[in-house]
């Protein structure tokens, strides 16, 4: 066989192929969950109140019931008052007088027997009136003689006597379930003979304050902001009827730090998160709720300030309230969602909002409810200065918050909320 020639070798050699250049594959960036349409402010408030089931009732001593909510109507087992009592210091008299003194009866004691015409007993306010008493003659209207007789104008029958059951008969419902327990209710319960009350406990609320820019003591440094919500929100939670379980500060980075804080909070019914509610690079709340499979109840509200607020229920049954990071916007959002949520958990009705004329000037916000601090001004209210989303001056000096409807004009009526 003849030797291979150069041409033959060239023709039979394996051709050299170009090395493929790898094409970079873009790493997908998780998109923020889509927002729902902005809910009207009144509807958002109603939805927040109706979303939870009231917590289970328990019985507590009167001393531990202040600020909690009645789980059942308060009833009296006895008539109120339980017996006929004197409403004035003086004389329990029978007949038309003058009256001969038969004795004396003080509060806490009973004068046995019955009065006949022309007889009386000296009596103290709150003492049980004897049988046969026509009325009580006040001591300042009575004249005592040396002969042991008392004279004075003849009082009409029943004057200055509190009749048994005058306030309420035995078994009457005095206060409905769902009433927040205050000093007067505690006193009423005690006067009925109750030592305990059935209550719904205050929902426990943990506050998570987000933001790498926050200082937590002293004047803020350059480019820094002093945290206003850490001190403010626990007090507001108490005003709204909740029990604050403290404040935790959560940094924006690394990503996932907020999720760890939310899911790691297990000793509360509600987690209130400030900041991280918008769609910025460091805002994590909506994404973590979507990844957790949370049920979104309110996702943005047609109001200013505070519109990025939200309310969601985690699969564990705990509630997450998202409040904007700007202090006044957070205050507005807390009154819009957190307050009604707490009321719903307590079994309280959503407070009706009084409407009064509001005067002042604000920038128009078509289609939006504007929430502004107001001060009382005679029979109406006046808009206070300092109500930007980041500023608390107006709310601190004001008496209430006015929810100005989209069609409000200067001097028109608007519903008011307590400023807290």
Coordinates of C-alpha atoms in Angstrom, one line a residue:
X1 CA 0.0 0.0 0.0
X2 CA 1.5 3.3 -1.0
X3 CA 2.3 5.7 1.9
X4 CA -0.3 8.3 2.7
X5 CA 0.4 11.7 1.2
X6 CA 0.0 15.0 3.0
X7 CA -3.1 15.7 1.1
X8 CA -4.6 12.4 2.1
X9 CA -3.7 13.0 5.8
X10 CA -5.3 16.5 5.7
X11 CA -8.4 15.1 4.1
X12 CA -8.9 12.4 6.6
X13 CA -8.1 14.3 9.9
X14 CA -11.0 15.1 12.3
X15 CA -12.1 18.7 11.9
X16 CA -11.7 21.1 14.9
X17 CA -15.1 22.4 16.3
X18 CA -15.5 25.8 18.0
X19 CA -15.9 25.6 21.8
X20 CA -19.5 26.8 22.8
X21 CA -19.6 29.9 24.9
X22 CA -22.0 29.5 27.9
X23 CA -25.0 31.8 27.9
X24 CA -25.7 33.3 31.3
X25 CA -29.1 32.3 32.7
X26 CA -30.8 35.2 34.6
X27 CA -31.6 34.3 38.2
X28 CA -35.3 35.0 38.7
X29 CA -36.1 37.7 41.3
X30 CA -39.2 36.9 43.2
X31 CA -41.9 39.4 42.4
X32 CA -43.8 41.1 45.1
X33 CA -47.3 39.7 45.5
X34 CA -49.9 41.7 43.5
X35 CA -51.9 44.1 45.6
X36 CA -55.6 44.1 45.6
X37 CA -57.7 47.2 44.9
X38 CA -57.6 49.8 47.7
X39 CA -60.6 49.2 50.0
X40 CA -62.7 52.2 51.1
X41 CA -61.7 53.2 54.6
X42 CA -65.0 52.4 56.2
X43 CA -65.1 49.0 54.6
X44 CA -61.6 48.2 55.7
X45 CA -62.5 49.0 59.3
X46 CA -65.6 46.8 59.2
X47 CA -63.7 43.9 57.6
X48 CA -61.0 44.1 60.3
X49 CA -63.6 44.0 63.0
X50 CA -65.5 41.0 61.5
X51 CA -62.5 38.9 60.6
X52 CA -61.7 37.2 63.9
X53 CA -63.8 35.0 66.2
X54 CA -64.0 36.3 69.8
X55 CA -61.6 34.6 72.1
X56 CA -62.8 32.1 74.7
X57 CA -64.3 33.4 77.9
X58 CA -62.9 32.9 81.4
X59 CA -63.9 34.0 84.9
X60 CA -61.7 36.4 86.9
X61 CA -62.0 38.2 90.2
X62 CA -63.3 41.8 90.1
X63 CA -59.8 43.1 90.9
X64 CA -58.5 41.6 87.6
X65 CA -61.3 42.5 85.3
X66 CA -60.6 46.2 84.7
X67 CA -60.1 46.9 81.0
X68 CA -61.4 43.5 79.9
X69 CA -64.7 42.8 78.1
X70 CA -67.8 41.3 79.6
X71 CA -68.4 37.9 78.0
X72 CA -72.0 37.7 79.4
X73 CA -74.6 40.2 80.4
X74 CA -74.3 41.5 83.9
X75 CA -77.4 40.5 85.9
X76 CA -78.4 41.3 89.5
X77 CA -79.6 38.4 91.7
X78 CA -81.2 41.0 94.1
X79 CA -83.4 44.0 93.6
X80 CA -81.4 47.3 93.5
X81 CA -81.7 48.6 96.1
X82 CA -82.5 45.4 98.0
X83 CA -84.8 47.2 100.5
X84 CA -86.4 50.7 101.0
X85 CA -83.6 53.0 102.1
X86 CA -83.4 56.6 103.3
X87 CA -82.0 59.1 100.7
X88 CA -81.4 61.8 103.4
X89 CA -80.4 62.1 107.0
X90 CA -83.4 63.0 109.0
X91 CA -86.5 61.3 110.4
X92 CA -88.6 58.4 109.1
X93 CA -92.1 59.6 109.8
X94 CA -95.6 58.1 109.9
X95 CA -98.8 60.1 109.6
X96 CA -98.9 63.9 109.5
X97 CA -97.1 64.9 112.7
X98 CA -96.0 66.2 115.0
X99 CA -94.1 63.0 115.5
X100 CA -92.8 61.3 118.7
X101 CA -89.3 59.8 118.4
X102 CA -89.3 56.1 118.9
X103 CA -85.6 55.5 118.4
X104 CA -82.8 55.7 115.8
X105 CA -81.6 53.6 112.9
X106 CA -78.2 53.9 111.3
X107 CA -76.9 52.5 108.0
X108 CA -76.1 48.8 108.4
X109 CA -78.7 48.3 111.1
X110 CA -82.4 47.5 111.2
X111 CA -85.0 49.0 113.5
X112 CA -87.4 46.3 114.4
X113 CA -91.1 47.0 114.6
X114 CA -93.4 49.3 112.7
X115 CA -94.2 53.0 113.0
X116 CA -97.7 54.2 113.8
X117 CA -99.3 57.5 113.0
X118 CA -97.5 60.3 114.8
X119 CA -94.4 58.3 115.3
X120 CA -90.9 58.6 113.8
X121 CA -87.3 57.3 114.1
X122 CA -84.1 59.3 113.6
X123 CA -82.5 57.8 110.4
X124 CA -79.3 58.0 108.5
X125 CA -78.8 58.1 104.7
X126 CA -78.7 54.5 103.4
X127 CA -80.4 53.0 106.4
X128 CA -83.4 50.7 106.0
X129 CA -86.7 52.6 106.6
X130 CA -89.0 50.9 109.1
X131 CA -92.4 49.5 108.2
X132 CA -95.1 52.1 108.2
X133 CA -92.9 55.0 107.1
X134 CA -94.7 57.7 105.1
X135 CA -91.5 59.6 104.1
X136 CA -88.2 60.9 105.3
X137 CA -88.2 64.4 106.8
X138 CA -84.8 65.9 106.2
X139 CA -83.0 66.9 109.4
X140 CA -82.6 70.5 108.2
X141 CA -86.4 70.8 107.9
X142 CA -87.2 69.3 111.3
X143 CA -87.7 71.1 114.6
X144 CA -87.1 69.1 117.8
X145 CA -89.0 70.2 120.9
X146 CA -88.1 69.6 124.6
X147 CA -91.2 67.4 124.8
X148 CA -89.5 64.8 122.5
X149 CA -91.7 65.7 119.6
X150 CA -90.4 66.5 116.1
X151 CA -92.4 68.9 113.9
X152 CA -92.0 70.2 110.4
X153 CA -93.6 70.4 107.0
X154 CA -95.4 67.1 106.2
X155 CA -93.5 65.5 103.3
X156 CA -95.4 63.9 100.5
X157 CA -95.7 60.1 100.6
X158 CA -92.4 58.4 99.5
X159 CA -90.3 61.6 99.6
X160 CA -86.6 60.9 100.1
X161 CA -87.0 57.1 100.1
X162 CA -85.3 54.9 97.6
X163 CA -87.7 52.0 97.0
X164 CA -86.5 48.4 96.7
X165 CA -86.0 47.5 93.1
X166 CA -86.2 51.2 92.1
X167 CA -83.0 50.9 90.1
X168 CA -83.5 47.3 88.8
X169 CA -85.6 44.3 89.8
X170 CA -84.0 41.0 90.7
X171 CA -82.7 39.1 87.6
X172 CA -82.6 42.2 85.4
X173 CA -79.9 42.5 82.8
X174 CA -77.9 45.6 83.7
X175 CA -75.0 45.8 81.2
X176 CA -74.8 43.8 77.9
X177 CA -72.1 41.4 76.9
X178 CA -69.4 43.0 74.9
X179 CA -69.0 46.0 77.2
X180 CA -65.5 47.1 78.2
X181 CA -65.2 46.9 82.0
X182 CA -64.5 50.2 83.7
X183 CA -64.7 51.5 87.3
X184 CA -68.4 52.1 87.3
X185 CA -69.1 48.6 86.0
X186 CA -66.9 47.1 88.7
X187 CA -68.7 49.0 91.4
X188 CA -72.1 48.0 90.0
X189 CA -71.0 44.3 89.9
X190 CA -69.9 44.5 93.5
X191 CA -73.2 46.2 94.6
X192 CA -75.0 43.3 93.0
X193 CA -73.0 40.8 95.1
X194 CA -70.7 39.6 92.4
X195 CA -67.1 38.6 93.3
X196 CA -66.1 37.5 89.8
X197 CA -67.0 38.3 86.2
X198 CA -67.0 36.3 83.0
X199 CA -64.7 38.1 80.6
X200 CA -62.9 37.8 77.3
X201 CA -59.2 38.5 77.8
X202 CA -57.3 41.3 76.1
X203 CA -55.6 40.0 72.9
X204 CA -51.8 39.9 73.3
X205 CA -50.0 42.0 70.7
X206 CA -46.3 41.9 69.9
X207 CA -44.9 45.0 68.1
X208 CA -42.1 44.5 65.5
X209 CA -40.4 47.7 64.5
X210 CA -38.4 47.4 61.2
X211 CA -35.8 49.7 59.8
X212 CA -32.0 49.9 59.6
X213 CA -32.1 53.7 59.9
X214 CA -33.6 53.8 63.5
X215 CA -31.9 54.9 66.6
X216 CA -33.5 53.9 69.9
X217 CA -32.1 56.3 72.4
X218 CA -31.0 59.9 72.5
X219 CA -31.0 62.4 69.6
X220 CA -30.6 60.6 66.2
X221 CA -27.3 60.7 64.5
X222 CA -26.5 62.0 61.0
X223 CA -28.8 60.3 58.4
X224 CA -30.6 58.5 61.2
X225 CA -34.1 58.7 62.6
X226 CA -35.2 58.3 66.2
X227 CA -37.7 55.4 66.6
X228 CA -41.1 57.0 67.6
X229 CA -43.3 53.9 67.2
X230 CA -41.5 51.7 69.7
X231 CA -42.5 53.9 72.6
X232 CA -45.9 54.9 71.1
X233 CA -47.5 51.6 70.0
X234 CA -47.5 49.7 73.3
X235 CA -49.4 52.5 74.9
X236 CA -51.8 52.7 71.9
X237 CA -52.4 48.9 72.1
X238 CA -53.5 49.3 75.7
X239 CA -55.8 52.2 74.8
X240 CA -57.4 50.0 72.1
X241 CA -58.0 47.2 74.6
X242 CA -55.1 44.9 73.9
X243 CA -52.2 43.7 76.0
X244 CA -48.8 44.7 74.8
X245 CA -46.2 41.9 74.9
X246 CA -43.3 44.3 74.2
X247 CA -41.4 45.6 71.2
X248 CA -38.8 43.9 69.1
X249 CA -36.6 45.8 66.6
X250 CA -36.0 43.9 63.3
X251 CA -33.3 45.0 60.8
X252 CA -34.2 45.2 57.1
X253 CA -31.2 43.0 56.2
X254 CA -30.6 40.2 55.8
X255 CA -33.7 39.2 53.8
X256 CA -35.7 36.8 55.9
X257 CA -35.1 38.5 59.2
X258 CA -38.7 39.7 59.4
X259 CA -40.1 36.3 58.5
X260 CA -38.1 34.8 61.3
X261 CA -39.4 37.4 63.8
X262 CA -43.0 37.0 62.7
X263 CA -43.0 33.2 62.7
X264 CA -40.9 33.1 65.9
X265 CA -43.6 35.1 67.8
X266 CA -45.7 32.4 69.4
X267 CA -47.1 33.9 72.7
X268 CA -49.5 36.4 71.1
X269 CA -52.7 36.5 69.1
X270 CA -51.6 39.5 67.0
X271 CA -48.3 40.7 65.5
X272 CA -48.1 44.4 64.5
X273 CA -45.3 45.1 62.0
X274 CA -44.3 48.7 61.4
X275 CA -42.6 49.5 58.1
X276 CA -42.0 46.9 55.4
X277 CA -45.5 47.2 54.1
X278 CA -44.7 48.9 50.8
X279 CA -43.1 47.5 47.7
X280 CA -39.5 48.8 48.1
X281 CA -36.3 46.7 48.0
X282 CA -36.2 46.2 51.7
X283 CA -40.0 45.7 52.2
X284 CA -40.5 42.0 53.1
X285 CA -43.9 41.8 54.7
X286 CA -46.2 41.1 51.8
X287 CA -43.8 38.5 50.3
X288 CA -43.4 36.6 53.6
X289 CA -47.2 36.5 54.0
X290 CA -47.6 35.1 50.5
X291 CA -45.0 32.5 51.1
X292 CA -46.6 31.5 54.4
X293 CA -50.0 31.1 52.7
X294 CA -51.6 33.8 54.8
X295 CA -55.2 34.8 54.2
X296 CA -55.2 38.5 53.2
X297 CA -58.2 40.3 54.7
X298 CA -57.2 43.9 53.9
X299 CA -54.5 44.8 51.4
X300 CA -54.2 48.6 51.1
X301 CA -56.9 51.1 51.9
X302 CA -58.1 54.2 50.0
X303 CA -57.0 56.7 52.6
X304 CA -54.2 59.1 53.3
X305 CA -51.9 58.7 55.1
X306 CA -51.4 55.0 55.7
X307 CA -52.8 53.4 52.5
X308 CA -50.2 50.5 52.4
X309 CA -51.6 49.1 55.6
X310 CA -52.7 45.4 55.6
X311 CA -54.3 42.7 57.7
X312 CA -53.7 39.0 57.2
X313 CA -54.3 35.8 59.1
X314 CA -51.5 33.2 59.2
X315 CA -52.3 29.5 58.8
X316 CA -51.6 29.2 62.6
X317 CA -54.6 31.5 63.3
X318 CA -52.4 34.4 64.4
X319 CA -53.1 37.8 63.0
X320 CA -50.6 40.2 61.3
X321 CA -51.3 43.9 61.0
X322 CA -49.0 45.8 58.7
X323 CA -48.5 49.4 59.7
X324 CA -46.5 52.0 57.6
X325 CA -43.2 53.1 59.0
X326 CA -44.1 56.8 59.1
X327 CA -45.3 57.6 62.6
X328 CA -48.6 59.4 61.9
X329 CA -49.4 57.0 59.0
X330 CA -48.9 54.1 61.5
X331 CA -51.2 55.7 64.0
X332 CA -53.9 56.1 61.4
X333 CA -53.4 52.5 60.3
X334 CA -53.6 51.2 63.9
X335 CA -56.9 53.0 64.4
X336 CA -58.2 51.7 61.1
X337 CA -57.2 48.0 61.4
X338 CA -55.6 47.1 64.8
X339 CA -58.3 48.7 66.9
X340 CA -61.2 47.0 65.2
X341 CA -59.4 43.7 65.1
X342 CA -58.8 43.9 68.9
X343 CA -62.5 44.8 69.4
X344 CA -63.5 41.8 67.3
X345 CA -61.3 39.4 69.3
X346 CA -62.8 40.8 72.5
X347 CA -66.4 40.4 71.3
X348 CA -67.0 44.1 71.5
X349 CA -69.1 45.9 68.9
X350 CA -67.4 48.3 66.5
X351 CA -67.6 51.7 68.1
X352 CA -70.0 54.0 66.2
X353 CA -68.2 57.2 65.2
X354 CA -69.9 60.6 66.1
X355 CA -70.1 63.0 63.1
X356 CA -69.4 66.7 63.8
X357 CA -68.7 69.7 61.5
X358 CA -65.0 70.0 60.8
X359 CA -63.4 73.3 59.7
X360 CA -59.9 73.8 58.2
X361 CA -58.0 73.4 55.0
X362 CA -56.3 70.2 53.7
X363 CA -55.0 69.3 50.3
X364 CA -57.8 67.5 48.2
X365 CA -57.4 63.8 47.8
X366 CA -60.0 62.6 45.2
X367 CA -61.5 59.2 46.0
X368 CA -59.6 59.0 49.3
X369 CA -60.5 59.4 53.0
X370 CA -58.2 61.9 54.6
X371 CA -57.5 61.3 58.3
X372 CA -56.4 64.4 60.1
X373 CA -56.0 65.4 63.8
X374 CA -58.5 67.9 65.1
X375 CA -59.1 69.9 68.2
X376 CA -62.5 70.8 69.7
X377 CA -63.9 74.1 68.5
X378 CA -67.2 74.8 70.2
X379 CA -69.8 72.3 68.8
X380 CA -67.4 71.2 66.0
X381 CA -63.7 70.4 65.4
X382 CA -60.9 72.3 63.8
X383 CA -58.0 70.6 61.8
X384 CA -54.7 70.8 63.7
X385 CA -51.4 71.7 62.1
X386 CA -48.7 69.0 61.7
X387 CA -50.5 66.1 60.1
X388 CA -48.0 64.9 57.5
X389 CA -47.4 61.1 57.3
X390 CA -44.1 61.4 59.3
X391 CA -45.2 64.0 61.9
X392 CA -47.0 63.4 65.2
X393 CA -47.3 67.0 66.4
X394 CA -50.9 67.4 65.4
X395 CA -52.0 64.1 66.8
X396 CA -50.2 64.7 70.1
X397 CA -51.9 68.1 70.5
X398 CA -55.3 67.1 69.1
X399 CA -58.4 65.8 70.7
X400 CA -59.4 63.3 68.0
X401 CA -58.9 62.1 64.4
X402 CA -61.4 63.2 61.8
X403 CA -62.0 60.8 58.8
X404 CA -62.7 63.4 56.0
X405 CA -64.7 61.6 53.3
X406 CA -63.7 62.2 49.6
X407 CA -66.4 64.8 49.1
X408 CA -65.7 66.7 52.3
X409 CA -65.6 70.5 52.1
X410 CA -64.6 73.0 54.8
X411 CA -67.2 73.0 57.5
X412 CA -68.8 69.7 56.4
X413 CA -69.4 66.8 58.8
X414 CA -67.0 64.0 59.3
X415 CA -66.7 61.0 61.7
X416 CA -64.3 61.3 64.6
X417 CA -62.1 58.7 66.3
X418 CA -60.5 59.0 69.7
X419 CA -56.8 60.0 69.1
X420 CA -55.6 57.5 71.8

